[in-house]
Every structure is written in C-alpha cells, then in structure tokens.
C-alpha cells in the first residue's frame, strides 16, 4: 500500500458552500487523490494523495476560477491517528497534531505567486480585502448595474431597441457566470448555482423577459458580493488574532538591545518588553513583576499580576514596568499561531448535521430541476395553461431552489463559534466536537492541575510557642535551594508574607524523613509527622492537631527547635479560584460532574467536600477509563477533563476529551478540545457555546427553507417572479451568514 501524503492549500475566492462543493468534486477526480477537505470559512483545502503531480490539483482549482497556493512545507506523510483523535466521522479524518508549524508568516499568510483566472468565478475572483468596490467581483457588479441602468435609459429614448439593450446588459454579467457553469460541469458539478442561473437567464430571454433576465443577473452578482463580504468577516475573526503579535522585538544580544523581526526570535533568546508594549513571543519572565493585560488573547478583562518564572503569551500587553522575557516558542509555534492554525484545520472537518445537509443537497438540487421542469411543462400540456407563463414560473423555481443558503447554514455557524471560542481560549477540533459538546450530560474531572492549581500552598501555620512569622522563617531556612513542591510552597509563603530567611549552615537531608540544619545557634528539623513521632516530639494535643489537618487532605510538616516541637506547617493543593463557580454553572445547565483522582481517599474527600462534587479516589489510569465506560453504558454523554498525559486512557474512552492547560503542546494537540487558560468555568462555557451554536444552525435552516417555501408558493400562484426568486436565494444566504456571525459577538 502506497504511503499517503497530505498537503494543505490556501484557496482564494471562496464565499459559499457551493464553492467548496465544486472544488471538492473537481479535485477528487484527479488521479492519486484519496481524500479532500475544503473549508470556506478558513479559505483552506487539505488533500490526501499518493504523492503524484500536485500541479494537476492546482490546475483543477485554478480552472474553476480560484487562486491556490500550498502552505510552505505542508506536504508530509500522514501518520497513524493519535490516541485522542476520536473518529466522529469527519469528512477529512486527518490528524491535526502532525501538521507542520513552519508555515510562512505564522501559518496564515498567503504564499507568493497566487494567480487568478479572470472572468471564471463570480463568487471570488480575489479574496475580499480592502473595500468591496476594489475587488474584481465588486467591479463586475458595478459594471453590470451600469449596463442595466444604460439599458433602461436606451429603452426610454429608443423603445424599439430596448429588448436588445437588456440582452446586452444581461450578457455583461452572465458570460462569466456561464463560463464558470461550464467549468464546474466539466469538473463534476453539473448542478451548480451558476448553471441554474444560466438556464434561468437564457430561458427568460427566450420567452421575451430580457428586462427581468438582466435584473436577475445584476441581483445575483449583488448577492454574491454580499456573501463575499460576510464570508470575509467570518475569516477575519480568527485571523485577526494574528495581528496581535508585534512585528518586531527588542532582543538582548551581548549586553546590547537591538530591534529585530519577531519572526527571527529563537527559543531561549532574552527580549525586553517596554511598558505598554505587546509581548512579541511566548515566554517566561526572567525579571520584572507587573500586571499583564491578557484580554486580547484570553478574554480576561482584569489584568493578571505576574512575576519571575510566570508564563506570558505573545500578543498580551505589558503594564507599567520593564520586563525581561526568555522566549519559549518560535514565532510559528507561539500560542496565537497554533490557535489560528488549529481552528482553520478544525473548520475543515464537518459536523454530523453539516454532512447530512451536504448529502441532502446532492439530491435536492436535481430535484429542484425536475420540479421546475414539471411546473413549466405539465400545466400547458395537460391543463391548457399558457406556455410563457408556466415556463416563466419554472425558471423562477430554478432560482428559488438553489441550496446555497441551506448548505452554508451549518458551516457558517460552526466557523463563527470555533473562532469565538478560540479568542477566549476554548479550542474545539472541528464541527463534530462542537456539536457533541452540547449533548454532554456528565463531566468527569481529574483533580490535580484541573480542579486544583496543581501545586501545594501553605494553608495553616500552627505555632507551639513561637510567633507565626518566626515559625515560617525557620521552616523556610531549611527549604532553601530545594525544588520539592512542598518546599516551594513554604518558600513562596515566606516571600509573600515578607518573612526574613537567613542562610542556614550544615543543611542535611534526612531521606524519607525531612531536613536538618543550624541557624543562629539553634538546631532545626523539619520532619514528617511519622519521623517526629519516632523522636517522641509530639504530645497528645499536638498529635490531634496533625490528625485533624490530615483529615482535611493536607500534608503536614513538623518543625523541631533543639529537638522540641515548635509548630506545624500544613499544605494542600487548593482548588482553583473559579472551581466552585464553574461546577455550579455546569449544574445550572443540567450537566452532572464528578472527580476521578489517583490521590488517596482522604485527600480526595476533603477536596470533594470543598467543591461539593461526587468523587472516586486512589484510581489508576485504567480505573478512570473503566469508570468513564460505565458512565457511558448508563446513558451519559461523557466529557473527560484532564491534563492530556496521565489521563490518556480516560480521555480516549470519553465521548469528548478536554485538555486543561496553559497553552502547552499537550493542551493544544492531544484531546478533542482544550481549555487553554485553566478555568474550570470554561468547560461550562464551551458546552453553552455548543448549545447556542446548534440553536443558531436551526434558525439558519428555518430561514433558508422558510424563505424558499414562501417564494415557491407565491411564484406558483403568480404573485412573485424572477427577481424576487433570486432574492430568495442570495438574500437567504446573506441572512443566514449574518445570523451565524452573531456568534462572534456572543458574551461568555
């Protein structure tokens, strides 16, 4: 079996689902092509092929009137599917995690040398950039309108030539449309909107309705132009994220500061960020402490206070102090670039509803042709009707029946939702994931790093004679230089409280027990409770305090000064600040939640009581997978939320695997969805966005079919004619797209 390669292309000029259908059908006919996935909203195409001549693929697309150029370095062998990429039946079942990140310009700029074939494709000609009248599509619409006005003027001055003037005006817009119809038919799409439009316009001329034919062609071009504007807005939503990253950065080089292109920054380079500047790369703060405005990337309105060793993202805004940042990701791999790329790829995979509508439209359009033919022929043949009247009505039905609005109803809403979610740190890998999220009835959370912060904090300082500050200072003295999580918790608390930490002498690690040292003439020991018991250092009351703290799920260290118990320091991995509110949001939405953790049952119970959640403790990865399977058998649609590594079996077993993380490769690329900014409440927001999207899709389908039904009836009974019929098509498409774009502005 030959190895399959995958190549991604930028395709310019796509505005509606009919565009994607024509390209899909044409490229599938190329020898060696195994699969094709086209995204109108992202303006991309992914082709799986056997490595044969790619020029043939590009020629097919340009022959339809679109521009096409491969992403730099995008051709690569397609690996086996990753563990967490569930097969939800996506149209192009490709592994998002293995695409090249090295696309030019962060993966979203067009490659050089794209060329358009003029006069072949009214949906596009060129991408909708700049003002609408500067595009070829806009200019053709203006030319067609001017020709129509000219025909009316000539007809008013010289009535005898009016019919010919309207035919000429019609041809100004129809010739490019007819050429595209022929190209689409030759490429495997005979029932395109261009073909329906051409038949209707030519038929109208034959029955002496040239004036209406010219008007219909002009209105068609206006509608197509509006579709282009609307589709452009949808694309801009996610691609505008890319503009957040500065073009230049201030690089520290041998003690000097120099300005360099942000794209040239290497991992581990040190950059300086001035007050008020946008940070030009993902990185870790080396020096400086300041409030960072992360709203452009995370949607968080309140600036976040960050200091040394804190993670910062490209595109966020520095506060009022100078920062030095060590770069952790190259330009093509920073969080924004990867989000843009992943969302574009996600838009190429189709939701179940979208696939159903695609299949429906394949039969719907030929069906419309049959109905139009019957309306035109049956009444005159069998009931004595007027040929001109009924042929006219049949031609109007051709225009009413175009499936553009129906076919775009789902992908437009899904693309808008994926973009809106991405701007708030909610990544969903495709329409199938987005659709399934709205059906979730049970969310199973990991504990550490998901419901909790993932690092312990000092919660209690219990002194037996010393002041709290004296106790904390002595404990911190012994932990200097240690990287153990519990040691870091004590050191961070000492720093936060402003407690002095003098140097210690003769520090000695006591394996399995604790640490010992001397300072200021005192011998200090920081021990586990069991080690302190071995020395007989704890009395009954002190033992009771240790037990009570342990029952609350806290780890306890005992400080001995010259062999006598001086106090206790208790630490626990505390719940995230929004954990209670986030779980409450899920409950309000009718979604149940439970916690699956490998921690001991005492710790698990203590956290679960704080959060008010059901729990299972002391679970191995296979145990979590088993519980998820049991929940599914009980009828729940299960989402599993974890860190994407040790929860791998459970994430794979769930209907939806959600990675909780801060922009890591795991969070971005392993699960079906990712909550980039570690907010528990974002899981509820993701589910709410899915439900809102499905309501929007239902509204869109109602608009598309409702308008067609109304105009179908009014056309048959003789109230409306050709030009209202074309409004039923393009008008519905524009309305559906505008309705979908409302999702971009939704508040979460």
mmCIF file of N, CA, C and O in Angstrom, residues 260-352:
data_model
loop_
_atom_site.group_PDB
_atom_site.id
_atom_site.type_symbol
_atom_site.label_atom_id
_atom_site.label_comp_id
_atom_site.label_asym_id
_atom_site.label_seq_id
_atom_site.Cartn_x
_atom_site.Cartn_y
_atom_site.Cartn_z
ATOM 1 N N UNK A 260 14.724 43.580 16.347
ATOM 2 C CA UNK A 260 14.797 42.529 15.331
ATOM 3 C C UNK A 260 13.375 42.114 14.951
ATOM 4 O O UNK A 260 12.425 42.343 15.710
ATOM 5 N N UNK A 261 13.179 41.472 13.785
ATOM 6 C CA UNK A 261 11.854 40.940 13.443
ATOM 7 C C UNK A 261 11.435 39.876 14.457
ATOM 8 O O UNK A 261 12.248 39.026 14.840
ATOM 9 N N UNK A 262 10.194 39.927 14.895
ATOM 10 C CA UNK A 262 9.710 38.956 15.881
ATOM 11 C C UNK A 262 9.815 37.527 15.348
ATOM 12 O O UNK A 262 10.031 36.583 16.115
ATOM 13 N N UNK A 263 9.660 37.361 14.035
ATOM 14 C CA UNK A 263 9.729 36.029 13.449
ATOM 15 C C UNK A 263 11.112 35.408 13.587
ATOM 16 O O UNK A 263 11.268 34.193 13.482
ATOM 17 N N UNK A 264 12.142 36.240 13.798
ATOM 18 C CA UNK A 264 13.515 35.718 13.860
ATOM 19 C C UNK A 264 13.918 35.272 15.262
ATOM 20 O O UNK A 264 15.003 34.729 15.444
ATOM 21 N N UNK A 265 13.052 35.481 16.262
ATOM 22 C CA UNK A 265 13.415 35.136 17.638
ATOM 23 C C UNK A 265 13.589 33.629 17.801
ATOM 24 O O UNK A 265 12.733 32.846 17.380
ATOM 25 N N UNK A 266 14.689 33.250 18.420
ATOM 26 C CA UNK A 266 14.955 31.836 18.675
ATOM 27 C C UNK A 266 14.561 31.486 20.108
ATOM 28 O O UNK A 266 14.503 32.354 20.984
ATOM 29 N N UNK A 267 14.277 30.220 20.326
ATOM 30 C CA UNK A 267 13.971 29.746 21.681
ATOM 31 C C UNK A 267 15.172 30.031 22.589
ATOM 32 O O UNK A 267 16.325 29.878 22.181
ATOM 33 N N UNK A 268 14.884 30.487 23.810
ATOM 34 C CA UNK A 268 15.865 30.840 24.849
ATOM 35 C C UNK A 268 16.478 32.227 24.661
ATOM 36 O O UNK A 268 17.298 32.651 25.474
ATOM 37 N N UNK A 269 16.090 32.942 23.602
ATOM 38 C CA UNK A 269 16.541 34.329 23.467
ATOM 39 C C UNK A 269 15.905 35.162 24.579
ATOM 40 O O UNK A 269 14.808 34.858 25.065
ATOM 41 N N UNK A 270 16.581 36.227 25.002
ATOM 42 C CA UNK A 270 16.049 37.133 26.019
ATOM 43 C C UNK A 270 15.589 38.408 25.324
ATOM 44 O O UNK A 270 16.348 39.039 24.586
ATOM 45 N N UNK A 271 14.332 38.774 25.554
ATOM 46 C CA UNK A 271 13.801 40.003 24.966
ATOM 47 C C UNK A 271 13.377 40.959 26.069
ATOM 48 O O UNK A 271 13.032 40.537 27.177
ATOM 49 N N UNK A 272 13.412 42.237 25.751
ATOM 50 C CA UNK A 272 12.954 43.260 26.684
ATOM 51 C C UNK A 272 11.610 43.770 26.194
ATOM 52 O O UNK A 272 11.417 43.997 24.989
ATOM 53 N N UNK A 273 10.674 43.943 27.117
ATOM 54 C CA UNK A 273 9.348 44.453 26.774
ATOM 55 C C UNK A 273 9.113 45.738 27.556
ATOM 56 O O UNK A 273 9.109 45.734 28.791
ATOM 57 N N UNK A 274 8.937 46.833 26.824
ATOM 58 C CA UNK A 274 8.751 48.126 27.472
ATOM 59 C C UNK A 274 7.331 48.268 28.010
ATOM 60 O O UNK A 274 6.408 47.574 27.541
ATOM 61 N N UNK A 275 7.111 49.167 28.968
ATOM 62 C CA UNK A 275 5.751 49.398 29.490
ATOM 63 C C UNK A 275 4.787 49.763 28.361
ATOM 64 O O UNK A 275 5.112 50.592 27.498
ATOM 65 N N UNK A 276 3.632 49.109 28.353
ATOM 66 C CA UNK A 276 2.604 49.413 27.349
ATOM 67 C C UNK A 276 2.761 48.679 26.044
ATOM 68 O O UNK A 276 1.865 48.705 25.203
ATOM 69 N N UNK A 277 3.893 47.981 25.832
ATOM 70 C CA UNK A 277 4.122 47.244 24.584
ATOM 71 C C UNK A 277 3.448 45.881 24.633
ATOM 72 O O UNK A 277 3.275 45.288 25.707
ATOM 73 N N UNK A 278 3.127 45.378 23.440
ATOM 74 C CA UNK A 278 2.672 43.995 23.352
ATOM 75 C C UNK A 278 3.886 43.067 23.417
ATOM 76 O O UNK A 278 4.933 43.361 22.856
ATOM 77 N N UNK A 279 3.715 41.935 24.092
ATOM 78 C CA UNK A 279 4.787 40.950 24.194
ATOM 79 C C UNK A 279 4.889 40.229 22.853
ATOM 80 O O UNK A 279 3.881 39.809 22.289
ATOM 81 N N UNK A 280 6.101 40.083 22.344
ATOM 82 C CA UNK A 280 6.279 39.619 20.963
ATOM 83 C C UNK A 280 6.500 38.110 20.838
ATOM 84 O O UNK A 280 6.670 37.616 19.723
ATOM 85 N N UNK A 281 6.504 37.379 21.950
ATOM 86 C CA UNK A 281 6.702 35.927 21.879
ATOM 87 C C UNK A 281 6.175 35.273 23.143
ATOM 88 O O UNK A 281 6.101 35.910 24.193
ATOM 89 N N UNK A 282 5.799 34.011 23.050
ATOM 90 C CA UNK A 282 5.527 33.231 24.254
ATOM 91 C C UNK A 282 6.825 33.113 25.043
ATOM 92 O O UNK A 282 7.900 32.933 24.455
ATOM 93 N N UNK A 283 6.736 33.194 26.360
ATOM 94 C CA UNK A 283 7.963 33.089 27.131
ATOM 95 C C UNK A 283 7.727 33.021 28.622
ATOM 96 O O UNK A 283 6.586 32.919 29.092
ATOM 97 N N UNK A 284 8.842 33.082 29.354
ATOM 98 C CA UNK A 284 8.823 33.064 30.818
ATOM 99 C C UNK A 284 9.535 34.315 31.308
ATOM 100 O O UNK A 284 10.605 34.674 30.808
ATOM 101 N N UNK A 285 8.944 34.983 32.298
ATOM 102 C CA UNK A 285 9.526 36.218 32.821
ATOM 103 C C UNK A 285 10.835 35.911 33.546
ATOM 104 O O UNK A 285 10.885 35.054 34.435
ATOM 105 N N UNK A 286 11.891 36.608 33.149
ATOM 106 C CA UNK A 286 13.204 36.466 33.780
ATOM 107 C C UNK A 286 13.375 37.504 34.881
ATOM 108 O O UNK A 286 13.920 37.221 35.945
ATOM 109 N N UNK A 287 12.913 38.722 34.636
ATOM 110 C CA UNK A 287 12.947 39.757 35.667
ATOM 111 C C UNK A 287 11.815 40.730 35.440
ATOM 112 O O UNK A 287 11.410 40.996 34.311
ATOM 113 N N UNK A 288 11.307 41.256 36.546
ATOM 114 C CA UNK A 288 10.188 42.187 36.479
ATOM 115 C C UNK A 288 8.929 41.583 37.070
ATOM 116 O O UNK A 288 8.759 40.357 37.082
ATOM 117 N N UNK A 289 8.093 42.429 37.598
ATOM 118 C CA UNK A 289 6.805 41.987 38.139
ATOM 119 C C UNK A 289 5.780 43.051 37.796
ATOM 120 O O UNK A 289 5.970 44.229 38.111
ATOM 121 N N UNK A 290 4.713 42.634 37.130
ATOM 122 C CA UNK A 290 3.791 43.624 36.587
ATOM 123 C C UNK A 290 2.451 42.966 36.293
ATOM 124 O O UNK A 290 2.338 41.744 36.208
ATOM 125 N N UNK A 291 1.409 43.783 36.130
ATOM 126 C CA UNK A 291 0.094 43.281 35.719
ATOM 127 C C UNK A 291 0.068 43.201 34.194
ATOM 128 O O UNK A 291 0.346 44.177 33.505
ATOM 129 N N UNK A 292 -0.248 42.025 33.679
ATOM 130 C CA UNK A 292 -0.297 41.791 32.234
ATOM 131 C C UNK A 292 -1.753 41.805 31.778
ATOM 132 O O UNK A 292 -2.600 41.120 32.353
ATOM 133 N N UNK A 293 -2.044 42.591 30.735
ATOM 134 C CA UNK A 293 -3.389 42.606 30.148
ATOM 135 C C UNK A 293 -3.489 41.466 29.147
ATOM 136 O O UNK A 293 -2.929 41.525 28.059
ATOM 137 N N UNK A 294 -4.198 40.391 29.535
ATOM 138 C CA UNK A 294 -4.317 39.221 28.672
ATOM 139 C C UNK A 294 -5.629 39.192 27.896
ATOM 140 O O UNK A 294 -5.935 38.209 27.216
ATOM 141 N N UNK A 295 -6.420 40.266 27.985
ATOM 142 C CA UNK A 295 -7.726 40.306 27.335
ATOM 143 C C UNK A 295 -7.671 39.986 25.840
ATOM 144 O O UNK A 295 -8.543 39.280 25.328
ATOM 145 N N UNK A 296 -6.671 40.487 25.089
ATOM 146 C CA UNK A 296 -6.664 40.187 23.654
ATOM 147 C C UNK A 296 -6.577 38.701 23.341
ATOM 148 O O UNK A 296 -7.033 38.258 22.297
ATOM 149 N N UNK A 297 -5.963 37.924 24.239
ATOM 150 C CA UNK A 297 -5.742 36.508 23.968
ATOM 151 C C UNK A 297 -6.712 35.620 24.734
ATOM 152 O O UNK A 297 -7.237 34.650 24.196
ATOM 153 N N UNK A 298 -6.971 35.953 26.005
ATOM 154 C CA UNK A 298 -7.784 35.074 26.850
ATOM 155 C C UNK A 298 -9.205 35.569 27.055
ATOM 156 O O UNK A 298 -10.049 34.816 27.507
ATOM 157 N N UNK A 299 -9.474 36.829 26.745
ATOM 158 C CA UNK A 299 -10.783 37.392 27.018
ATOM 159 C C UNK A 299 -10.949 37.821 28.465
ATOM 160 O O UNK A 299 -12.008 38.319 28.851
ATOM 161 N N UNK A 300 -9.905 37.654 29.281
ATOM 162 C CA UNK A 300 -9.957 38.028 30.695
ATOM 163 C C UNK A 300 -9.811 39.542 30.816
ATOM 164 O O UNK A 300 -8.808 40.116 30.433
ATOM 165 N N UNK A 301 -10.854 40.194 31.354
ATOM 166 C CA UNK A 301 -10.859 41.656 31.368
ATOM 167 C C UNK A 301 -9.931 42.250 32.431
ATOM 168 O O UNK A 301 -9.446 43.369 32.281
ATOM 169 N N UNK A 302 -9.685 41.503 33.516
ATOM 170 C CA UNK A 302 -8.845 42.019 34.602
ATOM 171 C C UNK A 302 -7.384 41.661 34.361
ATOM 172 O O UNK A 302 -7.065 40.493 34.140
ATOM 173 N N UNK A 303 -6.475 42.642 34.396
ATOM 174 C CA UNK A 303 -5.046 42.331 34.231
ATOM 175 C C UNK A 303 -4.580 41.321 35.276
ATOM 176 O O UNK A 303 -5.028 41.330 36.419
ATOM 177 N N UNK A 304 -3.655 40.444 34.857
ATOM 178 C CA UNK A 304 -3.163 39.374 35.718
ATOM 179 C C UNK A 304 -1.763 39.733 36.219
ATOM 180 O O UNK A 304 -0.874 40.046 35.429
ATOM 181 N N UNK A 305 -1.601 39.702 37.551
ATOM 182 C CA UNK A 305 -0.294 40.033 38.140
ATOM 183 C C UNK A 305 0.672 38.877 37.929
ATOM 184 O O UNK A 305 0.372 37.729 38.276
ATOM 185 N N UNK A 306 1.842 39.151 37.353
ATOM 186 C CA UNK A 306 2.812 38.093 37.079
ATOM 187 C C UNK A 306 4.210 38.559 37.446
ATOM 188 O O UNK A 306 4.539 39.734 37.295
ATOM 189 N N UNK A 307 5.012 37.588 37.919
ATOM 190 C CA UNK A 307 6.392 37.885 38.288
ATOM 191 C C UNK A 307 7.342 36.882 37.680
ATOM 192 O O UNK A 307 6.997 36.177 36.723
ATOM 193 N N UNK A 308 8.542 36.793 38.245
ATOM 194 C CA UNK A 308 9.581 35.901 37.729
ATOM 195 C C UNK A 308 9.065 34.468 37.638
ATOM 196 O O UNK A 308 8.366 33.985 38.535
ATOM 197 N N UNK A 309 9.401 33.796 36.539
ATOM 198 C CA UNK A 309 9.044 32.401 36.240
ATOM 199 C C UNK A 309 7.598 32.230 35.783
ATOM 200 O O UNK A 309 7.177 31.102 35.484
ATOM 201 N N UNK A 310 6.832 33.317 35.696
ATOM 202 C CA UNK A 310 5.461 33.209 35.204
ATOM 203 C C UNK A 310 5.461 33.132 33.676
ATOM 204 O O UNK A 310 6.323 33.697 33.005
ATOM 205 N N UNK A 311 4.472 32.437 33.140
ATOM 206 C CA UNK A 311 4.344 32.283 31.688
ATOM 207 C C UNK A 311 3.591 33.476 31.103
ATOM 208 O O UNK A 311 2.584 33.927 31.664
ATOM 209 N N UNK A 312 4.076 34.009 29.985
ATOM 210 C CA UNK A 312 3.386 35.089 29.274
ATOM 211 C C UNK A 312 3.187 34.668 27.825
ATOM 212 O O UNK A 312 3.930 33.835 27.296
ATOM 213 N N UNK A 313 2.163 35.262 27.188
ATOM 214 C CA UNK A 313 1.808 34.888 25.829
ATOM 215 C C UNK A 313 2.071 36.034 24.860
ATOM 216 O O UNK A 313 1.890 37.204 25.195
ATOM 217 N N UNK A 314 2.460 35.663 23.648
ATOM 218 C CA UNK A 314 2.604 36.653 22.585
ATOM 219 C C UNK A 314 1.272 37.354 22.376
ATOM 220 O O UNK A 314 0.214 36.726 22.395
ATOM 221 N N UNK A 315 1.317 38.675 22.185
ATOM 222 C CA UNK A 315 0.098 39.432 21.923
ATOM 223 C C UNK A 315 -0.523 40.060 23.147
ATOM 224 O O UNK A 315 -1.375 40.938 23.023
ATOM 225 N N UNK A 316 -0.121 39.632 24.353
ATOM 226 C CA UNK A 316 -0.639 40.269 25.564
ATOM 227 C C UNK A 316 0.141 41.569 25.817
ATOM 228 O O UNK A 316 1.207 41.793 25.248
ATOM 229 N N UNK A 317 -0.417 42.428 26.674
ATOM 230 C CA UNK A 317 0.118 43.788 26.820
ATOM 231 C C UNK A 317 0.790 43.959 28.181
ATOM 232 O O UNK A 317 0.180 43.696 29.223
ATOM 233 N N UNK A 318 2.044 44.403 28.152
ATOM 234 C CA UNK A 318 2.790 44.674 29.372
ATOM 235 C C UNK A 318 2.200 45.889 30.092
ATOM 236 O O UNK A 318 1.637 46.782 29.466
ATOM 237 N N UNK A 319 2.348 45.914 31.417
ATOM 238 C CA UNK A 319 1.816 47.029 32.208
ATOM 239 C C UNK A 319 2.765 48.209 32.227
ATOM 240 O O UNK A 319 3.250 48.646 31.186
ATOM 241 N N UNK A 320 3.106 48.688 33.432
ATOM 242 C CA UNK A 320 3.877 49.933 33.531
ATOM 243 C C UNK A 320 5.292 49.733 34.052
ATOM 244 O O UNK A 320 5.856 50.573 34.741
ATOM 245 N N UNK A 321 5.895 48.574 33.754
ATOM 246 C CA UNK A 321 7.290 48.341 34.142
ATOM 247 C C UNK A 321 7.979 47.534 33.045
ATOM 248 O O UNK A 321 7.321 46.876 32.243
ATOM 249 N N UNK A 322 9.286 47.597 33.026
ATOM 250 C CA UNK A 322 10.058 46.855 32.026
ATOM 251 C C UNK A 322 10.123 45.376 32.412
ATOM 252 O O UNK A 322 10.349 45.040 33.571
ATOM 253 N N UNK A 323 9.897 44.503 31.423
ATOM 254 C CA UNK A 323 10.012 43.068 31.636
ATOM 255 C C UNK A 323 11.148 42.513 30.794
ATOM 256 O O UNK A 323 11.414 42.996 29.689
ATOM 257 N N UNK A 324 11.822 41.492 31.326
ATOM 258 C CA UNK A 324 12.745 40.699 30.524
ATOM 259 C C UNK A 324 12.155 39.298 30.440
ATOM 260 O O UNK A 324 11.780 38.704 31.453
ATOM 261 N N UNK A 325 12.044 38.793 29.218
ATOM 262 C CA UNK A 325 11.339 37.536 28.973
ATOM 263 C C UNK A 325 12.243 36.583 28.196
ATOM 264 O O UNK A 325 12.872 36.982 27.206
ATOM 265 N N UNK A 326 12.300 35.337 28.651
ATOM 266 C CA UNK A 326 13.010 34.300 27.893
ATOM 267 C C UNK A 326 12.035 33.610 26.954
ATOM 268 O O UNK A 326 11.002 33.087 27.375
ATOM 269 N N UNK A 327 12.332 33.606 25.678
ATOM 270 C CA UNK A 327 11.440 33.064 24.652
ATOM 271 C C UNK A 327 11.368 31.545 24.772
ATOM 272 O O UNK A 327 12.398 30.867 24.879
ATOM 273 N N UNK A 328 10.155 30.995 24.758
ATOM 274 C CA UNK A 328 9.966 29.539 24.869
ATOM 275 C C UNK A 328 9.399 28.909 23.612
ATOM 276 O O UNK A 328 9.297 27.689 23.526
ATOM 277 N N UNK A 329 8.985 29.735 22.637
ATOM 278 C CA UNK A 329 8.427 29.173 21.399
ATOM 279 C C UNK A 329 8.764 30.088 20.236
ATOM 280 O O UNK A 329 8.687 31.313 20.352
ATOM 281 N N UNK A 330 9.157 29.495 19.119
ATOM 282 C CA UNK A 330 9.418 30.263 17.906
ATOM 283 C C UNK A 330 8.116 30.873 17.404
ATOM 284 O O UNK A 330 7.019 30.469 17.812
ATOM 285 N N UNK A 331 8.225 31.844 16.504
ATOM 286 C CA UNK A 331 7.048 32.584 16.036
ATOM 287 C C UNK A 331 5.965 31.666 15.489
ATOM 288 O O UNK A 331 4.782 31.839 15.779
ATOM 289 N N UNK A 332 6.364 30.663 14.695
ATOM 290 C CA UNK A 332 5.377 29.770 14.083
ATOM 291 C C UNK A 332 4.740 28.839 15.096
ATOM 292 O O UNK A 332 3.729 28.197 14.800
ATOM 293 N N UNK A 333 5.319 28.746 16.308
ATOM 294 C CA UNK A 333 4.807 27.826 17.317
ATOM 295 C C UNK A 333 4.203 28.524 18.520
ATOM 296 O O UNK A 333 3.848 27.863 19.493
ATOM 297 N N UNK A 334 4.101 29.867 18.492
ATOM 298 C CA UNK A 334 3.525 30.515 19.672
ATOM 299 C C UNK A 334 2.032 30.213 19.763
ATOM 300 O O UNK A 334 1.417 29.705 18.817
ATOM 301 N N UNK A 335 1.472 30.503 20.909
ATOM 302 C CA UNK A 335 0.091 30.101 21.174
ATOM 303 C C UNK A 335 -0.876 30.643 20.128
ATOM 304 O O UNK A 335 -1.747 29.923 19.626
ATOM 305 N N UNK A 336 -0.738 31.915 19.767
ATOM 306 C CA UNK A 336 -1.664 32.508 18.800
ATOM 307 C C UNK A 336 -1.542 31.828 17.448
ATOM 308 O O UNK A 336 -2.552 31.480 16.821
ATOM 309 N N UNK A 337 -0.311 31.616 16.962
ATOM 310 C CA UNK A 337 -0.121 30.987 15.652
ATOM 311 C C UNK A 337 -0.725 29.589 15.634
ATOM 312 O O UNK A 337 -1.369 29.189 14.661
ATOM 313 N N UNK A 338 -0.537 28.837 16.731
ATOM 314 C CA UNK A 338 -1.072 27.480 16.770
ATOM 315 C C UNK A 338 -2.596 27.488 16.877
ATOM 316 O O UNK A 338 -3.277 26.649 16.290
ATOM 317 N N UNK A 339 -3.142 28.445 17.628
ATOM 318 C CA UNK A 339 -4.602 28.553 17.723
ATOM 319 C C UNK A 339 -5.193 28.852 16.354
ATOM 320 O O UNK A 339 -6.172 28.232 15.928
ATOM 321 N N UNK A 340 -4.601 29.805 15.633
ATOM 322 C CA UNK A 340 -5.093 30.144 14.294
ATOM 323 C C UNK A 340 -5.068 28.909 13.402
ATOM 324 O O UNK A 340 -6.045 28.580 12.718
ATOM 325 N N UNK A 341 -3.955 28.204 13.424
ATOM 326 C CA UNK A 341 -3.793 27.038 12.560
ATOM 327 C C UNK A 341 -4.770 25.916 12.937
ATOM 328 O O UNK A 341 -5.415 25.311 12.074
ATOM 329 N N UNK A 342 -4.892 25.648 14.237
ATOM 330 C CA UNK A 342 -5.778 24.573 14.669
ATOM 331 C C UNK A 342 -7.239 24.880 14.361
ATOM 332 O O UNK A 342 -8.005 23.998 13.986
ATOM 333 N N UNK A 343 -7.647 26.141 14.515
ATOM 334 C CA UNK A 343 -9.029 26.498 14.217
ATOM 335 C C UNK A 343 -9.297 26.377 12.720
ATOM 336 O O UNK A 343 -10.354 25.901 12.302
ATOM 337 N N UNK A 344 -8.335 26.790 11.902
ATOM 338 C CA UNK A 344 -8.518 26.642 10.455
ATOM 339 C C UNK A 344 -8.657 25.169 10.080
ATOM 340 O O UNK A 344 -9.500 24.790 9.268
ATOM 341 N N UNK A 345 -7.836 24.320 10.683
ATOM 342 C CA UNK A 345 -7.943 22.892 10.415
ATOM 343 C C UNK A 345 -9.272 22.346 10.918
ATOM 344 O O UNK A 345 -9.902 21.507 10.272
ATOM 345 N N UNK A 346 -9.699 22.825 12.085
ATOM 346 C CA UNK A 346 -10.965 22.356 12.654
ATOM 347 C C UNK A 346 -12.129 22.697 11.749
ATOM 348 O O UNK A 346 -13.098 21.943 11.634
ATOM 349 N N UNK A 347 -12.050 23.844 11.060
ATOM 350 C CA UNK A 347 -13.139 24.251 10.183
ATOM 351 C C UNK A 347 -13.257 23.353 8.952
ATOM 352 O O UNK A 347 -14.277 23.344 8.285
ATOM 353 N N UNK A 348 -12.203 22.590 8.671
ATOM 354 C CA UNK A 348 -12.251 21.693 7.521
ATOM 355 C C UNK A 348 -12.999 20.400 7.838
ATOM 356 O O UNK A 348 -13.431 19.701 6.930
ATOM 357 N N UNK A 349 -13.122 20.050 9.115
ATOM 358 C CA UNK A 349 -13.821 18.820 9.480
ATOM 359 C C UNK A 349 -15.294 19.115 9.693
ATOM 360 O O UNK A 349 -15.653 20.110 10.299
ATOM 361 N N UNK A 350 -16.130 18.256 9.179
ATOM 362 C CA UNK A 350 -17.564 18.556 9.138
ATOM 363 C C UNK A 350 -18.320 17.920 10.296
ATOM 364 O O UNK A 350 -18.038 16.795 10.705
ATOM 365 N N UNK A 351 -19.313 18.649 10.787
ATOM 366 C CA UNK A 351 -20.198 18.148 11.831
ATOM 367 C C UNK A 351 -21.212 17.188 11.219
ATOM 368 O O UNK A 351 -21.499 17.245 10.023
ATOM 369 N N UNK A 352 -21.796 16.294 12.032
ATOM 370 C CA UNK A 352 -22.819 15.384 11.505
ATOM 371 C C UNK A 352 -23.957 16.113 10.796
ATOM 372 O O UNK A 352 -24.402 15.685 9.733
#
